[in-house]
Amino acid sequence: MVAILTLATGAAEAARTFTVVNSCSFTIWYIFTDLHVATNVPDFPTGWEAGPGTTFEFQVPDNWKAGRIWGRRDCDFAGNMYGGPSTCLSGGCNGGYQCDPHTGIGVPPVTLAQWNLDEGGSDWYYISLIDGFNLPMSNTNNVGCPVAECAVDLVRDCPKALEGPYTTNGWPIGCKSACLANLNGNQANSPDCCTGQYSTPKTCPASGVTFRQYFKSSCPSALTYAYDDAALLTCPSYNSAGYTVTFCP
């Protein structure tokens, strides 16, 4: 049976419904943050626990910016609700159970969903694998706009050089990007990271980068590097779309 919990919001401008579904066979600790890049922010907890088969719904402002959702794995908050990123093996953040919205980017590798609502008349959204992968994820909507997803478990066939972190039993639960794994030895000047001399759309290579094709061939609609513009999806803002993020779709 699916348990539904609605998170209360006090934001007067709330106009969109977001739904997060855990279709995985294990518990996930969700994170929801926006880094406070604008004043139009939702008013609800930035982290919560979601058992298998649970569904959470909440409201966000119609013009919400830099909204992010990701899942944390293998967390232990017993006696340490306000611990740092190390409270979770995968995706942990500053603030512990509830992520600090100012510095709350999850520790990679992490599969990330992000939105900018009503930006120039469009909602902009994507699934990002720039920092690697930790959970299959889809981002659908209720108005027929394109679906962003990485529904494949990339950990299963992850190249050895990209595996990690590992459980106490030695099983990998993440697949790092080539940049995160620092395969070329210089993250500050790397085609893997689109940094240094490779930091522009013209100089950051779209192909030929170590292992990038592994991510792109498995999840063609996901963002795999900083200038992967084809993965930036849009939906007309006048649709007032509601969005559903499903883990392990």
Short mmCIF file of N, CA and C in Angstrom, two decimals, residues 43-221:
data_model
loop_
_atom_site.label_atom_id
_atom_site.label_comp_id
_atom_site.label_asym_id
_atom_site.label_seq_id
_atom_site.Cartn_x
_atom_site.Cartn_y
_atom_site.Cartn_z
N ASP A 43 8.36 26.43 1.57
CA ASP A 43 8.47 26.42 3.03
C ASP A 43 8.12 25.02 3.52
N PHE A 44 9.10 24.14 3.55
CA PHE A 44 8.88 22.78 4.02
C PHE A 44 10.23 22.15 4.34
N PRO A 45 10.26 21.01 5.01
CA PRO A 45 11.52 20.37 5.39
C PRO A 45 12.37 20.04 4.17
N THR A 46 13.68 20.17 4.31
CA THR A 46 14.58 19.91 3.19
C THR A 46 15.09 18.47 3.16
N GLY A 47 14.63 17.63 4.06
CA GLY A 47 15.03 16.23 4.04
C GLY A 47 14.02 15.37 4.76
N TRP A 48 13.82 14.13 4.28
CA TRP A 48 12.91 13.22 4.95
C TRP A 48 13.22 11.78 4.53
N GLU A 49 12.70 10.85 5.33
CA GLU A 49 12.91 9.43 5.08
C GLU A 49 11.74 8.87 4.30
N ALA A 50 12.02 8.03 3.31
CA ALA A 50 10.98 7.45 2.47
C ALA A 50 11.20 5.96 2.33
N GLY A 51 10.32 5.18 2.92
CA GLY A 51 10.39 3.74 2.78
C GLY A 51 9.95 3.30 1.39
N PRO A 52 10.16 2.03 1.05
CA PRO A 52 9.75 1.53 -0.26
C PRO A 52 8.25 1.74 -0.48
N GLY A 53 7.87 2.20 -1.67
CA GLY A 53 6.46 2.35 -2.02
C GLY A 53 5.80 3.60 -1.50
N THR A 54 6.54 4.52 -0.91
CA THR A 54 5.92 5.73 -0.37
C THR A 54 5.91 6.85 -1.41
N THR A 55 4.93 7.73 -1.25
CA THR A 55 4.76 8.88 -2.14
C THR A 55 4.61 10.13 -1.30
N PHE A 56 5.34 11.17 -1.67
CA PHE A 56 5.28 12.45 -0.97
C PHE A 56 4.85 13.54 -1.95
N GLU A 57 3.95 14.41 -1.52
CA GLU A 57 3.52 15.53 -2.34
C GLU A 57 3.73 16.84 -1.59
N PHE A 58 4.08 17.89 -2.30
CA PHE A 58 4.26 19.20 -1.68
C PHE A 58 4.08 20.27 -2.74
N GLN A 59 3.90 21.49 -2.28
CA GLN A 59 3.70 22.63 -3.17
C GLN A 59 4.97 23.46 -3.27
N VAL A 60 5.22 24.01 -4.46
CA VAL A 60 6.36 24.90 -4.67
C VAL A 60 5.87 26.17 -5.36
N PRO A 61 6.60 27.28 -5.22
CA PRO A 61 6.21 28.51 -5.91
C PRO A 61 6.22 28.32 -7.43
N ASP A 62 5.35 29.04 -8.10
CA ASP A 62 5.21 28.92 -9.54
C ASP A 62 6.49 29.31 -10.28
N ASN A 63 7.31 30.15 -9.66
CA ASN A 63 8.56 30.58 -10.31
C ASN A 63 9.78 30.16 -9.50
N TRP A 64 9.72 28.96 -8.96
CA TRP A 64 10.81 28.41 -8.14
C TRP A 64 12.08 28.26 -8.97
N LYS A 65 13.22 28.64 -8.39
CA LYS A 65 14.48 28.61 -9.12
C LYS A 65 15.49 27.67 -8.45
N ALA A 66 16.28 27.00 -9.29
CA ALA A 66 17.36 26.12 -8.84
C ALA A 66 16.88 25.05 -7.87
N GLY A 67 15.67 24.55 -8.09
CA GLY A 67 15.16 23.47 -7.26
C GLY A 67 15.87 22.16 -7.55
N ARG A 68 16.23 21.45 -6.50
CA ARG A 68 16.97 20.20 -6.65
C ARG A 68 16.35 19.11 -5.79
N ILE A 69 16.30 17.92 -6.35
CA ILE A 69 15.89 16.73 -5.59
C ILE A 69 16.89 15.62 -5.89
N TRP A 70 17.33 14.94 -4.83
CA TRP A 70 18.16 13.75 -5.02
C TRP A 70 17.89 12.80 -3.86
N GLY A 71 18.41 11.59 -3.97
CA GLY A 71 18.20 10.59 -2.94
C GLY A 71 19.50 10.21 -2.25
N ARG A 72 19.41 10.05 -0.93
CA ARG A 72 20.56 9.58 -0.15
C ARG A 72 20.37 8.11 0.18
N ARG A 73 21.47 7.39 0.27
CA ARG A 73 21.41 5.96 0.56
C ARG A 73 22.26 5.61 1.78
N ASP A 74 21.83 4.53 2.45
CA ASP A 74 22.58 3.99 3.59
C ASP A 74 22.90 5.08 4.61
N CYS A 75 21.85 5.73 5.11
CA CYS A 75 22.02 6.79 6.10
C CYS A 75 21.84 6.25 7.51
N ASP A 76 22.47 6.89 8.47
CA ASP A 76 22.31 6.55 9.88
C ASP A 76 22.29 7.84 10.68
N PHE A 77 21.07 8.26 11.05
CA PHE A 77 20.92 9.50 11.81
C PHE A 77 20.66 9.24 13.29
N ALA A 78 20.80 7.99 13.73
CA ALA A 78 20.55 7.65 15.13
C ALA A 78 21.48 8.45 16.04
N GLY A 79 20.90 9.32 16.86
CA GLY A 79 21.68 10.13 17.78
C GLY A 79 22.51 11.20 17.11
N ASN A 80 22.28 11.42 15.82
CA ASN A 80 23.10 12.39 15.10
C ASN A 80 22.30 13.03 13.97
N MET A 81 21.15 13.60 14.30
CA MET A 81 20.26 14.18 13.30
C MET A 81 20.87 15.39 12.61
N TYR A 82 21.85 16.02 13.25
CA TYR A 82 22.44 17.23 12.70
C TYR A 82 23.87 17.01 12.23
N GLY A 83 24.20 15.76 11.94
CA GLY A 83 25.55 15.45 11.48
C GLY A 83 25.79 15.97 10.08
N GLY A 84 26.99 15.81 9.60
CA GLY A 84 27.36 16.30 8.28
C GLY A 84 27.13 15.28 7.20
N PRO A 85 27.81 15.44 6.07
CA PRO A 85 27.62 14.56 4.93
C PRO A 85 27.91 13.10 5.22
N SER A 86 28.74 12.81 6.20
CA SER A 86 29.13 11.43 6.47
C SER A 86 28.03 10.60 7.11
N THR A 87 26.89 11.21 7.44
CA THR A 87 25.78 10.44 8.01
C THR A 87 25.13 9.53 6.96
N CYS A 88 25.43 9.75 5.69
CA CYS A 88 24.94 8.89 4.62
C CYS A 88 26.13 8.41 3.79
N LEU A 89 26.06 7.18 3.34
CA LEU A 89 27.14 6.65 2.51
C LEU A 89 27.13 7.30 1.13
N SER A 90 25.94 7.69 0.68
CA SER A 90 25.80 8.27 -0.65
C SER A 90 24.85 9.47 -0.62
N GLY A 91 25.30 10.62 -1.13
CA GLY A 91 24.43 11.79 -1.27
C GLY A 91 24.28 12.65 -0.05
N GLY A 92 25.04 12.41 1.02
CA GLY A 92 24.93 13.18 2.25
C GLY A 92 25.22 14.66 2.04
N CYS A 93 24.75 15.49 2.99
CA CYS A 93 24.91 16.94 2.83
C CYS A 93 25.13 17.60 4.18
N ASN A 94 25.58 18.85 4.14
CA ASN A 94 25.70 19.63 5.36
C ASN A 94 24.31 19.82 5.98
N GLY A 95 24.24 19.66 7.30
CA GLY A 95 22.97 19.81 7.98
C GLY A 95 22.38 18.51 8.48
N GLY A 96 22.84 17.38 7.93
CA GLY A 96 22.36 16.10 8.41
C GLY A 96 21.02 15.71 7.82
N TYR A 97 20.06 15.35 8.68
CA TYR A 97 18.77 14.84 8.21
C TYR A 97 18.08 15.84 7.30
N GLN A 98 18.04 17.11 7.73
CA GLN A 98 17.52 18.17 6.88
C GLN A 98 18.68 18.99 6.34
N CYS A 99 18.78 19.02 5.04
CA CYS A 99 19.94 19.62 4.38
C CYS A 99 19.96 21.13 4.56
N ASP A 100 21.15 21.67 4.77
CA ASP A 100 21.33 23.12 4.82
C ASP A 100 21.07 23.67 3.42
N PRO A 101 20.03 24.51 3.23
CA PRO A 101 19.69 24.97 1.89
C PRO A 101 20.74 25.88 1.26
N HIS A 102 21.65 26.42 2.07
CA HIS A 102 22.68 27.31 1.52
C HIS A 102 23.89 26.55 1.00
N THR A 103 24.20 25.41 1.59
CA THR A 103 25.37 24.62 1.18
C THR A 103 24.99 23.17 1.00
N GLY A 104 23.78 22.94 0.51
CA GLY A 104 23.21 21.61 0.56
C GLY A 104 23.36 20.74 -0.65
N ILE A 105 24.41 20.91 -1.42
CA ILE A 105 24.62 20.04 -2.57
C ILE A 105 25.10 18.68 -2.07
N GLY A 106 24.47 17.60 -2.54
CA GLY A 106 24.81 16.28 -2.06
C GLY A 106 26.21 15.85 -2.45
N VAL A 107 26.84 15.10 -1.56
CA VAL A 107 28.19 14.58 -1.84
C VAL A 107 28.09 13.56 -2.98
N PRO A 108 28.78 13.80 -4.08
CA PRO A 108 28.70 12.89 -5.22
C PRO A 108 29.46 11.60 -4.97
N PRO A 109 29.14 10.56 -5.77
CA PRO A 109 28.25 10.57 -6.92
C PRO A 109 26.78 10.58 -6.53
N VAL A 110 25.98 11.35 -7.28
CA VAL A 110 24.57 11.46 -6.99
C VAL A 110 23.80 11.80 -8.26
N THR A 111 22.68 11.13 -8.47
CA THR A 111 21.77 11.46 -9.57
C THR A 111 20.91 12.63 -9.13
N LEU A 112 20.87 13.67 -9.93
CA LEU A 112 20.24 14.93 -9.51
C LEU A 112 19.16 15.36 -10.49
N ALA A 113 17.99 15.75 -9.95
CA ALA A 113 16.94 16.39 -10.74
C ALA A 113 16.91 17.86 -10.39
N GLN A 114 16.81 18.72 -11.40
CA GLN A 114 16.80 20.16 -11.13
C GLN A 114 15.80 20.86 -12.03
N TRP A 115 15.24 21.99 -11.48
CA TRP A 115 14.26 22.80 -12.20
C TRP A 115 14.55 24.29 -12.04
N ASN A 116 14.21 25.05 -13.06
CA ASN A 116 13.99 26.48 -12.98
C ASN A 116 12.61 26.73 -13.57
N LEU A 117 11.65 27.06 -12.72
CA LEU A 117 10.28 27.24 -13.19
C LEU A 117 10.05 28.67 -13.66
N ASP A 118 9.30 28.79 -14.74
CA ASP A 118 8.91 30.08 -15.30
C ASP A 118 10.12 30.98 -15.52
N GLU A 119 11.08 30.46 -16.25
CA GLU A 119 12.28 31.21 -16.62
C GLU A 119 12.14 31.60 -18.09
N GLY A 120 11.84 32.87 -18.36
CA GLY A 120 11.64 33.31 -19.73
C GLY A 120 10.44 32.66 -20.40
N GLY A 121 9.41 32.37 -19.61
CA GLY A 121 8.20 31.78 -20.16
C GLY A 121 8.21 30.27 -20.24
N SER A 122 9.28 29.63 -19.77
CA SER A 122 9.38 28.17 -19.81
C SER A 122 9.86 27.62 -18.48
N ASP A 123 9.45 26.39 -18.19
CA ASP A 123 10.08 25.61 -17.13
C ASP A 123 11.28 24.89 -17.75
N TRP A 124 12.43 25.01 -17.12
CA TRP A 124 13.63 24.31 -17.55
C TRP A 124 13.94 23.21 -16.54
N TYR A 125 14.22 22.01 -17.01
CA TYR A 125 14.45 20.90 -16.08
C TYR A 125 15.33 19.84 -16.74
N TYR A 126 15.96 19.03 -15.89
CA TYR A 126 16.83 17.98 -16.40
C TYR A 126 17.18 17.00 -15.29
N ILE A 127 17.70 15.85 -15.70
CA ILE A 127 18.36 14.90 -14.81
C ILE A 127 19.86 15.00 -15.09
N SER A 128 20.65 15.20 -14.06
CA SER A 128 22.09 15.39 -14.23
C SER A 128 22.90 14.19 -13.74
N LEU A 129 23.85 13.79 -14.58
CA LEU A 129 24.84 12.76 -14.22
C LEU A 129 26.24 13.36 -14.23
N ILE A 130 26.33 14.68 -14.20
CA ILE A 130 27.63 15.35 -14.26
C ILE A 130 28.51 14.91 -13.09
N ASP A 131 27.91 14.72 -11.93
CA ASP A 131 28.67 14.28 -10.75
C ASP A 131 28.52 12.79 -10.50
N GLY A 132 28.09 12.04 -11.52
CA GLY A 132 27.94 10.61 -11.36
C GLY A 132 26.52 10.19 -11.09
N PHE A 133 26.36 8.96 -10.59
CA PHE A 133 25.06 8.31 -10.47
C PHE A 133 25.00 7.53 -9.17
N ASN A 134 23.84 7.59 -8.49
CA ASN A 134 23.65 6.71 -7.34
C ASN A 134 22.29 6.03 -7.32
N LEU A 135 21.31 6.54 -8.09
CA LEU A 135 19.98 5.94 -8.11
C LEU A 135 19.32 6.19 -9.46
N PRO A 136 18.59 5.19 -9.99
CA PRO A 136 17.78 5.45 -11.19
C PRO A 136 16.69 6.47 -10.85
N MET A 137 16.38 7.35 -11.81
CA MET A 137 15.44 8.43 -11.52
C MET A 137 14.74 8.86 -12.81
N SER A 138 13.46 9.20 -12.68
CA SER A 138 12.74 9.81 -13.80
C SER A 138 12.04 11.07 -13.31
N ASN A 139 11.84 12.01 -14.22
CA ASN A 139 11.15 13.26 -13.93
C ASN A 139 10.07 13.45 -14.99
N THR A 140 8.84 13.12 -14.64
CA THR A 140 7.72 13.22 -15.56
C THR A 140 6.84 14.41 -15.17
N ASN A 141 5.83 14.69 -15.98
CA ASN A 141 4.93 15.80 -15.70
C ASN A 141 3.52 15.44 -16.14
N ASN A 142 2.57 16.26 -15.78
CA ASN A 142 1.17 15.95 -16.04
C ASN A 142 0.58 16.71 -17.22
N VAL A 143 1.43 17.28 -18.08
CA VAL A 143 0.92 18.05 -19.22
C VAL A 143 1.52 17.58 -20.55
N GLY A 144 2.19 16.44 -20.56
CA GLY A 144 2.69 15.87 -21.80
C GLY A 144 3.99 16.45 -22.32
N CYS A 145 4.72 17.17 -21.49
CA CYS A 145 6.03 17.69 -21.90
C CYS A 145 7.08 16.57 -21.83
N PRO A 146 8.25 16.77 -22.42
CA PRO A 146 9.26 15.70 -22.46
C PRO A 146 9.64 15.17 -21.08
N VAL A 147 10.03 13.91 -21.05
CA VAL A 147 10.42 13.24 -19.82
C VAL A 147 11.95 13.24 -19.71
N ALA A 148 12.45 13.66 -18.56
CA ALA A 148 13.88 13.55 -18.25
C ALA A 148 14.07 12.31 -17.38
N GLU A 149 15.03 11.48 -17.72
CA GLU A 149 15.19 10.27 -16.93
C GLU A 149 16.56 9.64 -17.11
N CYS A 150 16.92 8.89 -16.10
CA CYS A 150 18.00 7.90 -16.18
C CYS A 150 17.48 6.70 -15.41
N ALA A 151 16.72 5.87 -16.12
CA ALA A 151 15.99 4.78 -15.48
C ALA A 151 16.80 3.50 -15.35
N VAL A 152 18.01 3.50 -15.88
CA VAL A 152 18.88 2.33 -15.84
C VAL A 152 19.76 2.38 -14.60
N ASP A 153 20.00 1.22 -13.99
CA ASP A 153 20.92 1.16 -12.85
C ASP A 153 22.35 1.13 -13.37
N LEU A 154 22.98 2.29 -13.42
CA LEU A 154 24.33 2.40 -13.97
C LEU A 154 25.40 1.81 -13.05
N VAL A 155 25.05 1.53 -11.80
CA VAL A 155 26.02 0.93 -10.88
C VAL A 155 26.33 -0.51 -11.31
N ARG A 156 25.33 -1.17 -11.85
CA ARG A 156 25.46 -2.60 -12.16
C ARG A 156 26.63 -2.89 -13.09
N ASP A 157 26.80 -2.09 -14.14
CA ASP A 157 27.88 -2.32 -15.10
C ASP A 157 28.90 -1.19 -15.08
N CYS A 158 28.97 -0.48 -13.98
CA CYS A 158 29.87 0.67 -13.87
C CYS A 158 31.33 0.24 -14.08
N PRO A 159 32.07 0.96 -14.92
CA PRO A 159 33.50 0.64 -15.08
C PRO A 159 34.22 0.67 -13.73
N LYS A 160 35.12 -0.24 -13.54
CA LYS A 160 35.80 -0.38 -12.25
C LYS A 160 36.43 0.93 -11.77
N ALA A 161 36.97 1.69 -12.70
CA ALA A 161 37.65 2.93 -12.34
C ALA A 161 36.70 3.98 -11.78
N LEU A 162 35.38 3.78 -11.99
CA LEU A 162 34.39 4.76 -11.55
C LEU A 162 33.55 4.29 -10.37
N GLU A 163 33.74 3.06 -9.93
CA GLU A 163 32.91 2.52 -8.86
C GLU A 163 33.13 3.23 -7.52
N GLY A 164 32.09 3.23 -6.70
CA GLY A 164 32.18 3.74 -5.35
C GLY A 164 31.15 4.81 -5.08
N PRO A 165 30.84 5.01 -3.80
CA PRO A 165 31.39 4.37 -2.60
C PRO A 165 30.91 2.93 -2.44
N TYR A 166 31.45 2.27 -1.43
CA TYR A 166 31.15 0.86 -1.20
C TYR A 166 30.50 0.66 0.16
N THR A 167 29.60 -0.33 0.22
CA THR A 167 29.02 -0.71 1.50
C THR A 167 30.05 -1.48 2.32
N THR A 168 29.71 -1.77 3.56
CA THR A 168 30.62 -2.55 4.42
C THR A 168 30.83 -3.95 3.88
N ASN A 169 29.91 -4.42 3.02
CA ASN A 169 30.06 -5.73 2.39
C ASN A 169 30.84 -5.67 1.09
N GLY A 170 31.28 -4.47 0.72
CA GLY A 170 32.09 -4.33 -0.47
C GLY A 170 31.32 -4.11 -1.76
N TRP A 171 30.00 -3.84 -1.64
CA TRP A 171 29.20 -3.61 -2.84
C TRP A 171 29.19 -2.13 -3.19
N PRO A 172 29.44 -1.77 -4.47
CA PRO A 172 29.36 -0.37 -4.86
C PRO A 172 27.91 0.10 -4.91
N ILE A 173 27.65 1.33 -4.49
CA ILE A 173 26.31 1.90 -4.60
C ILE A 173 26.35 3.23 -5.37
N GLY A 174 27.44 3.46 -6.08
CA GLY A 174 27.56 4.66 -6.89
C GLY A 174 28.46 4.43 -8.08
N CYS A 175 28.31 5.30 -9.08
CA CYS A 175 29.16 5.26 -10.26
C CYS A 175 29.60 6.69 -10.54
N LYS A 176 30.87 6.97 -10.35
CA LYS A 176 31.39 8.33 -10.46
C LYS A 176 31.53 8.75 -11.93
N SER A 177 31.49 10.04 -12.16
CA SER A 177 31.87 10.55 -13.47
C SER A 177 33.39 10.51 -13.59
N ALA A 178 33.89 10.62 -14.83
CA ALA A 178 35.34 10.65 -15.03
C ALA A 178 35.97 11.84 -14.33
N CYS A 179 35.23 12.96 -14.28
CA CYS A 179 35.73 14.14 -13.58
C CYS A 179 35.85 13.86 -12.09
N LEU A 180 34.79 13.33 -11.49
CA LEU A 180 34.80 13.05 -10.06
C LEU A 180 35.89 12.05 -9.70
N ALA A 181 36.09 11.05 -10.55
CA ALA A 181 37.13 10.05 -10.30
C ALA A 181 38.53 10.60 -10.58
N ASN A 182 38.60 11.80 -11.15
CA ASN A 182 39.88 12.48 -11.44
C ASN A 182 40.80 11.58 -12.27
N LEU A 183 40.25 11.05 -13.35
CA LEU A 183 41.01 10.09 -14.15
C LEU A 183 42.20 10.71 -14.86
N ASN A 184 42.12 12.01 -15.18
CA ASN A 184 43.27 12.61 -15.87
C ASN A 184 44.21 13.34 -14.91
N GLY A 185 43.88 13.31 -13.61
CA GLY A 185 44.80 13.81 -12.60
C GLY A 185 44.81 15.30 -12.36
N ASN A 186 43.95 16.05 -13.06
CA ASN A 186 43.94 17.51 -12.86
C ASN A 186 42.53 18.04 -13.08
N GLN A 187 41.73 18.02 -12.03
CA GLN A 187 40.34 18.45 -12.16
C GLN A 187 40.20 19.93 -12.49
N ALA A 188 41.24 20.72 -12.23
CA ALA A 188 41.18 22.16 -12.51
C ALA A 188 41.40 22.48 -13.98
N ASN A 189 41.91 21.53 -14.74
CA ASN A 189 42.17 21.75 -16.17
C ASN A 189 41.96 20.43 -16.89
N SER A 190 40.69 20.12 -17.14
CA SER A 190 40.37 18.77 -17.60
C SER A 190 39.21 18.77 -18.60
N PRO A 191 39.35 18.04 -19.71
CA PRO A 191 38.21 17.86 -20.61
C PRO A 191 37.10 17.05 -19.96
N ASP A 192 37.47 16.21 -18.97
CA ASP A 192 36.46 15.44 -18.24
C ASP A 192 35.55 16.35 -17.42
N CYS A 193 36.09 17.48 -16.97
CA CYS A 193 35.36 18.38 -16.06
C CYS A 193 34.91 19.68 -16.72
N CYS A 194 35.29 19.91 -17.97
CA CYS A 194 35.02 21.19 -18.64
C CYS A 194 35.60 22.34 -17.82
N THR A 195 36.85 22.20 -17.44
CA THR A 195 37.52 23.22 -16.63
C THR A 195 38.80 23.70 -17.32
N GLY A 196 39.35 24.82 -16.82
CA GLY A 196 40.59 25.35 -17.36
C GLY A 196 40.46 25.70 -18.83
N GLN A 197 41.34 25.19 -19.65
CA GLN A 197 41.31 25.49 -21.08
C GLN A 197 40.13 24.82 -21.80
N TYR A 198 39.39 23.98 -21.07
CA TYR A 198 38.22 23.29 -21.63
C TYR A 198 36.91 23.84 -21.08
N SER A 199 36.92 25.07 -20.59
CA SER A 199 35.79 25.57 -19.80
C SER A 199 34.72 26.31 -20.61
N THR A 200 34.78 26.28 -21.92
CA THR A 200 33.77 26.94 -22.74
C THR A 200 33.03 25.91 -23.59
N PRO A 201 31.86 26.27 -24.12
CA PRO A 201 31.13 25.33 -24.98
C PRO A 201 31.94 24.86 -26.18
N LYS A 202 32.84 25.72 -26.69
CA LYS A 202 33.64 25.35 -27.86
C LYS A 202 34.80 24.43 -27.51
N THR A 203 35.36 24.58 -26.32
CA THR A 203 36.56 23.81 -25.97
C THR A 203 36.28 22.57 -25.14
N CYS A 204 35.10 22.48 -24.54
CA CYS A 204 34.76 21.27 -23.78
C CYS A 204 34.23 20.23 -24.76
N PRO A 205 34.91 19.12 -24.94
CA PRO A 205 34.52 18.15 -25.96
C PRO A 205 33.20 17.46 -25.64
N ALA A 206 32.37 17.32 -26.67
CA ALA A 206 31.08 16.66 -26.51
C ALA A 206 31.21 15.14 -26.59
N SER A 207 32.31 14.66 -27.10
CA SER A 207 32.51 13.21 -27.24
C SER A 207 34.00 12.90 -27.07
N GLY A 208 34.29 11.62 -26.96
CA GLY A 208 35.68 11.20 -26.82
C GLY A 208 36.23 11.31 -25.43
N VAL A 209 35.40 11.74 -24.47
CA VAL A 209 35.84 11.86 -23.08
C VAL A 209 35.70 10.49 -22.41
N THR A 210 36.65 10.16 -21.57
CA THR A 210 36.70 8.85 -20.94
C THR A 210 35.39 8.48 -20.26
N PHE A 211 34.80 7.37 -20.70
CA PHE A 211 33.61 6.76 -20.12
C PHE A 211 32.33 7.60 -20.25
N ARG A 212 32.39 8.79 -20.87
CA ARG A 212 31.16 9.58 -20.98
C ARG A 212 30.09 8.85 -21.78
N GLN A 213 30.51 8.10 -22.78
CA GLN A 213 29.55 7.38 -23.61
C GLN A 213 28.82 6.30 -22.81
N TYR A 214 29.45 5.78 -21.77
CA TYR A 214 28.76 4.80 -20.92
C TYR A 214 27.51 5.42 -20.32
N PHE A 215 27.60 6.65 -19.83
CA PHE A 215 26.45 7.33 -19.25
C PHE A 215 25.45 7.74 -20.32
N LYS A 216 25.94 8.31 -21.43
CA LYS A 216 25.05 8.86 -22.44
C LYS A 216 24.29 7.79 -23.20
N SER A 217 24.94 6.68 -23.50
CA SER A 217 24.26 5.62 -24.24
C SER A 217 23.18 4.96 -23.39
N SER A 218 23.40 4.89 -22.09
CA SER A 218 22.41 4.28 -21.19
C SER A 218 21.28 5.24 -20.84
N CYS A 219 21.61 6.54 -20.76
CA CYS A 219 20.63 7.55 -20.34
C CYS A 219 20.73 8.75 -21.28
N PRO A 220 20.24 8.61 -22.53
CA PRO A 220 20.43 9.67 -23.53
C PRO A 220 19.78 10.99 -23.20
N SER A 221 18.73 10.99 -22.35
CA SER A 221 18.06 12.26 -22.04
C SER A 221 18.65 12.95 -20.82
#
